[in-house]
Amino acid sequence: MLRYSADVRTLLWCLAMPVVALSMYAAPQLIPYLCPLACYLALSAGVIAHNHNHCPTFRNRKMNEAMGMWLSLFYGYPTFVWIPTHNLNHHKFVNKAGDATITWRYSKKHNFLVAFFFPFISTYWQQEPTKAFIEKARARNPALFRQIVLQYVVWGGTHAALVALAIFMHGVAGGLRIWAFAFLIPAFFSLWTIMFFNYIQHVHADPWSDHDHSRSFTGRLINFFLFNNGLHAVHHETPGLHWSLLPEAHAKIAASIHPDLKPVSFFGWCFRSYVMAPLMPRFGTKQVGRAPYDPPSGAPVDVSFGDDLQAVDSGVNIARV
């Protein structure tokens, strides 16, 4: 029932998520070893949710809806939010004015503090497209609205049950502690890291360019563990393309991408940008091409959210403007 056989690996990761989390319920002494793995799997849930909303995993609609609910339990929030904030907003504006996740809202600089706080700022501003999407779904698409409500109910109800189970097994203090290490901390890590990735993939890139609009990390290791999500430029150019096909598509445009926007190592890039650059500025990023706040028309920019989202179903891939 899979649309692409590569998603066998996706399903294996999805099955590992509850095994690792609930193993901490059964054996709390394993928390120091399993919590980091749970954090990685929660991040994977976010990456898989991103892929799933762009290119559904199953041929069957109901199974795709169930997949979204399953991922919500580990990602940390109902996964429908990818549609208004990412598919319909970020992919349309790509760090230009109108994008709720612009990297330059309060600072045009790139340093560790700006990058660290970006996920919190981005979370705040993504509320507007999310609210608009829910309201339009309520008014125009009752089936979609019911699906949104159901995701919230399943997400909230399941975590209430998981908290209750942990307390039943280990008492109030012990149960809350175990639930936090098994689910809460991994979810926070996932949500923060996903938005941090969005920041570093666009800061100082040129959104007006055909191929220099995004930073791609080309290393094999990060792309294996994050389902090729390091290859960000080609994803923005072909958002509906399945994650397993991105390396081949990236190879076709790689020569056209500015060298500064296709580093190999994610950790090496972070070390240069946040450890070496404060001491030796030459290791920091520089604006490639035209800045996102400098439109070719010379017109003033308006960073407020424009309520033009449509209440549509999952899998929508809007074109760049």
Coordinates of C-alpha atoms in Angstrom, one line a residue:
M1 CA 0.0 0.0 0.0
L2 CA 3.1 2.3 0.0
R3 CA 3.4 4.7 -2.9
Y4 CA 7.2 4.3 -2.8
S5 CA 9.1 1.3 -1.6
A6 CA 11.7 3.5 0.1
D7 CA 9.1 4.3 2.7
V8 CA 9.6 0.8 4.2
R9 CA 12.4 2.7 6.1
T10 CA 9.9 5.4 7.1
L11 CA 7.7 2.8 8.6
L12 CA 10.5 1.1 10.5
W13 CA 11.4 4.5 12.1
C14 CA 7.7 5.0 12.9
L15 CA 7.6 1.6 14.7
A16 CA 10.8 2.4 16.6
M17 CA 9.3 5.6 18.1
P18 CA 6.9 3.9 20.6
V19 CA 9.3 1.1 21.3
V20 CA 12.0 3.5 22.5
A21 CA 9.7 5.8 24.3
L22 CA 7.8 3.1 26.2
S23 CA 10.9 1.2 27.0
M24 CA 11.7 4.1 29.4
Y25 CA 8.3 3.4 31.1
A26 CA 9.3 -0.3 31.6
A27 CA 13.0 0.4 32.5
P28 CA 13.5 3.9 33.8
Q29 CA 17.2 3.2 34.4
L30 CA 17.6 3.2 30.6
I31 CA 16.5 6.9 30.4
P32 CA 20.1 8.3 30.0
Y33 CA 20.6 6.0 27.0
L34 CA 17.2 6.0 25.4
C35 CA 16.2 9.7 25.8
P36 CA 18.8 10.9 23.2
L37 CA 17.5 8.2 20.8
A38 CA 13.9 9.3 21.5
C39 CA 15.0 12.9 20.7
Y40 CA 16.3 11.8 17.3
L41 CA 13.2 9.8 16.6
A42 CA 11.0 12.7 17.5
L43 CA 13.0 14.9 15.1
S44 CA 12.5 12.1 12.5
A45 CA 8.8 12.2 13.2
G46 CA 8.9 15.9 12.2
V47 CA 10.9 15.2 9.1
I48 CA 8.6 12.4 8.1
A49 CA 5.5 14.6 8.7
H50 CA 7.1 17.2 6.4
N51 CA 7.7 14.5 3.7
H52 CA 4.2 13.0 4.3
N53 CA 2.4 16.3 3.8
H54 CA 4.2 17.0 0.6
C55 CA 4.0 13.5 -0.8
P56 CA 1.6 11.1 1.1
T57 CA 3.1 7.8 2.2
F58 CA 0.2 5.5 1.4
R59 CA -2.1 5.0 -1.5
N60 CA -5.1 4.9 0.9
R61 CA -6.5 8.2 2.1
K62 CA -7.5 6.9 5.6
M63 CA -4.1 5.4 6.2
N64 CA -2.5 8.8 5.3
E65 CA -4.8 10.5 7.9
A66 CA -3.8 7.9 10.5
M67 CA -0.1 8.4 9.6
G68 CA -0.5 12.1 10.4
M69 CA -2.0 11.3 13.8
W70 CA 0.6 8.8 14.6
L71 CA 3.4 11.2 13.8
S72 CA 1.7 13.9 15.9
L73 CA 2.2 11.9 19.1
F74 CA 6.0 12.0 18.7
Y75 CA 6.6 15.2 16.8
G76 CA 5.0 17.2 19.6
Y77 CA 2.1 18.8 17.8
P78 CA -0.7 17.9 15.3
T79 CA 1.0 17.6 12.0
F80 CA -1.7 19.4 9.9
V81 CA 0.1 22.6 10.9
W82 CA 2.7 21.8 8.2
I83 CA 0.1 22.7 5.6
P84 CA -0.6 26.3 6.4
T85 CA 2.8 27.2 7.8
H86 CA 5.0 25.3 5.4
N87 CA 3.2 24.1 2.2
L88 CA 1.0 27.1 1.7
N89 CA 3.1 29.9 3.2
H90 CA 6.9 29.1 3.4
H91 CA 7.0 27.4 0.0
K92 CA 5.2 30.4 -1.6
F93 CA 7.4 33.2 -0.3
V94 CA 10.7 31.3 0.6
N95 CA 12.0 33.8 3.1
K96 CA 10.6 36.8 1.3
A97 CA 8.1 39.2 2.9
G98 CA 4.9 37.3 3.6
D99 CA 6.7 34.2 4.9
A100 CA 5.8 33.7 8.5
T101 CA 9.2 32.1 9.1
I102 CA 11.5 34.8 7.6
T103 CA 15.0 34.7 9.0
W104 CA 15.4 38.5 9.0
R105 CA 12.3 39.8 10.9
Y106 CA 14.2 41.3 13.8
S107 CA 17.8 41.0 12.7
K108 CA 19.7 40.7 9.4
K109 CA 22.7 39.3 11.3
H110 CA 23.6 35.7 11.5
N111 CA 25.0 34.5 14.8
F112 CA 24.3 31.9 17.4
L113 CA 21.9 34.0 19.5
V114 CA 19.7 34.9 16.5
A115 CA 19.7 31.3 15.3
F116 CA 18.9 30.0 18.9
F117 CA 15.9 32.3 19.4
F118 CA 14.6 32.0 15.9
P119 CA 12.4 28.9 16.6
F120 CA 10.6 30.7 19.4
I121 CA 10.0 33.8 17.2
S122 CA 8.9 31.6 14.3
T123 CA 6.5 29.7 16.5
Y124 CA 4.8 32.9 17.5
W125 CA 4.4 34.2 13.9
Q126 CA 3.2 30.9 12.6
Q127 CA 0.1 31.2 14.7
E128 CA -1.5 33.5 12.2
P129 CA -1.5 31.2 9.1
T130 CA -2.5 28.3 11.3
K131 CA -5.5 30.2 12.7
A132 CA -6.5 31.4 9.2
F133 CA -6.3 27.9 7.9
I134 CA -8.4 26.5 10.7
E135 CA -11.1 29.2 10.3
K136 CA -11.3 28.7 6.5
A137 CA -11.5 24.9 7.0
R138 CA -14.4 25.5 9.5
A139 CA -16.2 27.7 7.0
R140 CA -15.4 26.0 3.7
N141 CA -14.2 22.4 4.2
P142 CA -16.1 20.6 7.0
A143 CA -14.2 17.3 6.2
L144 CA -10.8 18.9 6.6
F145 CA -12.0 20.7 9.8
R146 CA -13.1 17.4 11.3
Q147 CA -9.7 15.9 10.5
I148 CA -8.0 18.9 12.2
V149 CA -10.2 18.5 15.3
L150 CA -9.6 14.8 15.4
Q151 CA -5.8 15.3 15.3
Y152 CA -6.0 17.6 18.3
V153 CA -8.2 15.1 20.2
V154 CA -6.0 12.1 19.4
W155 CA -2.8 14.1 20.2
G156 CA -4.1 15.5 23.5
G157 CA -6.0 12.5 24.6
T158 CA -3.2 10.1 23.9
H159 CA -0.7 12.1 25.9
A160 CA -3.2 12.4 28.7
A161 CA -3.4 8.6 28.7
L162 CA 0.4 8.3 28.6
V163 CA 0.8 10.6 31.6
A164 CA -1.8 8.6 33.4
L165 CA 0.0 5.3 32.6
A166 CA 3.3 6.7 33.7
I167 CA 1.8 7.9 37.1
F168 CA 0.1 4.5 37.5
M169 CA 3.3 2.7 37.0
H170 CA 5.7 5.0 38.9
G171 CA 3.8 7.4 41.1
V172 CA 3.1 11.1 40.4
A173 CA 6.7 12.4 40.6
G174 CA 8.3 9.4 39.0
G175 CA 5.6 9.1 36.3
L176 CA 5.8 12.8 35.3
R177 CA 9.6 12.5 35.2
I178 CA 9.5 9.5 32.9
W179 CA 6.8 10.9 30.6
A180 CA 8.9 14.1 30.3
F181 CA 12.0 12.2 29.3
A182 CA 10.1 9.8 27.0
F183 CA 7.8 12.3 25.2
L184 CA 8.0 16.0 26.4
I185 CA 11.8 16.6 26.0
P186 CA 12.0 14.8 22.7
A187 CA 9.0 16.8 21.4
F188 CA 10.6 20.1 22.4
F189 CA 13.9 19.0 20.8
S190 CA 12.0 18.1 17.6
L191 CA 10.0 21.3 17.3
W192 CA 13.1 23.5 18.1
T193 CA 15.4 21.7 15.8
I194 CA 13.0 21.6 12.8
M195 CA 12.7 25.4 13.0
F196 CA 16.5 25.8 13.5
F197 CA 17.0 23.8 10.3
N198 CA 14.6 26.1 8.5
Y199 CA 16.6 29.1 9.6
I200 CA 20.1 27.8 8.6
Q201 CA 18.7 26.6 5.3
H202 CA 17.7 30.1 4.3
V203 CA 19.7 32.7 6.2
H204 CA 21.8 34.7 3.8
A205 CA 20.5 32.9 0.7
D206 CA 18.9 34.6 -2.3
P207 CA 15.2 34.0 -2.5
W208 CA 15.0 35.9 -5.8
S209 CA 17.4 33.4 -7.5
D210 CA 16.4 30.3 -9.4
H211 CA 18.7 28.0 -7.4
D212 CA 20.4 30.0 -4.7
H213 CA 17.3 30.5 -2.6
S214 CA 18.2 27.7 -0.1
R215 CA 21.2 26.2 1.6
S216 CA 21.6 22.5 1.0
F217 CA 23.7 20.1 3.2
T218 CA 25.0 17.4 0.9
G219 CA 26.6 15.0 3.3
R220 CA 25.5 11.4 3.0
L221 CA 25.2 10.9 6.8
I222 CA 22.8 13.7 7.5
N223 CA 20.7 12.9 4.5
F224 CA 20.5 9.3 5.5
F225 CA 19.3 10.0 9.0
L226 CA 17.0 12.9 7.9
F227 CA 15.5 11.3 4.8
N228 CA 17.4 13.6 2.3
N229 CA 16.0 16.7 4.0
G230 CA 19.5 18.3 3.7
L231 CA 18.9 18.7 0.0
H232 CA 16.7 21.8 0.5
A233 CA 17.1 23.7 -2.8
V234 CA 15.8 21.0 -5.0
H235 CA 13.0 20.4 -2.5
H236 CA 11.8 24.0 -2.9
E237 CA 12.0 23.6 -6.7
T238 CA 10.1 20.3 -6.8
P239 CA 8.2 20.1 -3.4
G240 CA 6.0 17.2 -4.4
L241 CA 8.9 15.0 -5.3
H242 CA 9.4 12.0 -3.0
W243 CA 12.3 12.3 -0.6
S244 CA 14.0 9.2 -2.1
L245 CA 14.3 10.9 -5.5
L246 CA 15.9 14.1 -4.2
P247 CA 19.6 13.1 -4.6
E248 CA 19.1 12.5 -8.3
A249 CA 17.2 15.7 -8.7
H250 CA 19.8 17.7 -6.7
A251 CA 22.6 16.3 -8.9
K252 CA 21.0 18.0 -11.9
I253 CA 21.1 21.5 -10.4
A254 CA 24.1 21.2 -8.1
A255 CA 26.4 22.9 -10.6
S256 CA 24.1 26.0 -10.7
I257 CA 24.1 26.5 -6.9
H258 CA 26.5 28.9 -5.3
P259 CA 29.4 27.0 -3.5
D260 CA 28.6 28.7 -0.2
L261 CA 25.1 27.3 -0.3
K262 CA 26.0 23.6 -0.6
P263 CA 28.2 22.7 2.4
V264 CA 28.8 19.0 3.0
S265 CA 28.9 18.7 6.7
F266 CA 26.1 20.1 8.9
F267 CA 28.2 19.9 12.1
G268 CA 31.2 21.4 10.3
W269 CA 29.1 24.3 9.1
C270 CA 27.7 24.9 12.5
F271 CA 31.2 24.8 14.1
R272 CA 32.5 27.4 11.6
S273 CA 29.4 29.6 11.9
Y274 CA 28.9 29.6 15.7
V275 CA 32.3 28.8 17.2
M276 CA 34.9 30.1 14.7
A277 CA 33.1 33.0 13.1
P278 CA 32.9 35.1 16.4
L279 CA 36.7 35.0 16.6
M280 CA 37.4 35.0 12.8
P281 CA 34.5 36.6 10.9
R282 CA 35.7 35.2 7.6
F283 CA 34.2 31.8 8.7
G284 CA 30.7 33.4 9.0
T285 CA 28.1 33.4 6.3
K286 CA 27.8 36.3 3.8
Q287 CA 24.7 37.3 1.9
V288 CA 24.6 35.4 -1.4
G289 CA 23.1 37.4 -4.3
R290 CA 20.1 39.7 -3.5
A291 CA 18.8 39.9 0.1
P292 CA 15.2 38.8 0.8
Y293 CA 14.4 42.3 2.1
D294 CA 15.7 43.9 -1.2
P295 CA 13.1 43.1 -3.9
P296 CA 14.2 43.8 -7.5
S297 CA 11.3 46.2 -7.9
G298 CA 12.6 48.4 -5.1
A299 CA 9.2 48.4 -3.5
P300 CA 8.9 48.6 0.3
V301 CA 8.5 45.3 2.0
D302 CA 5.6 44.4 4.3
V303 CA 6.4 41.4 6.6
S304 CA 2.8 41.1 7.9
F305 CA 0.9 37.9 7.2
G306 CA -1.5 38.2 4.2
D307 CA -4.6 36.0 4.8
D308 CA -4.8 34.3 1.4
L309 CA -4.6 30.7 2.5
Q310 CA -7.1 28.2 1.1
A311 CA -8.8 25.5 3.3
V312 CA -7.5 22.6 1.3
D313 CA -6.5 19.0 2.0
S314 CA -3.0 17.7 2.8
G315 CA -0.4 17.2 0.1
V316 CA -0.8 20.7 -1.4
N317 CA 2.4 22.0 -3.0
I318 CA 2.1 25.7 -3.8
A319 CA 4.4 27.3 -6.3
R320 CA 7.0 30.0 -5.4
V321 CA 6.2 33.6 -6.2

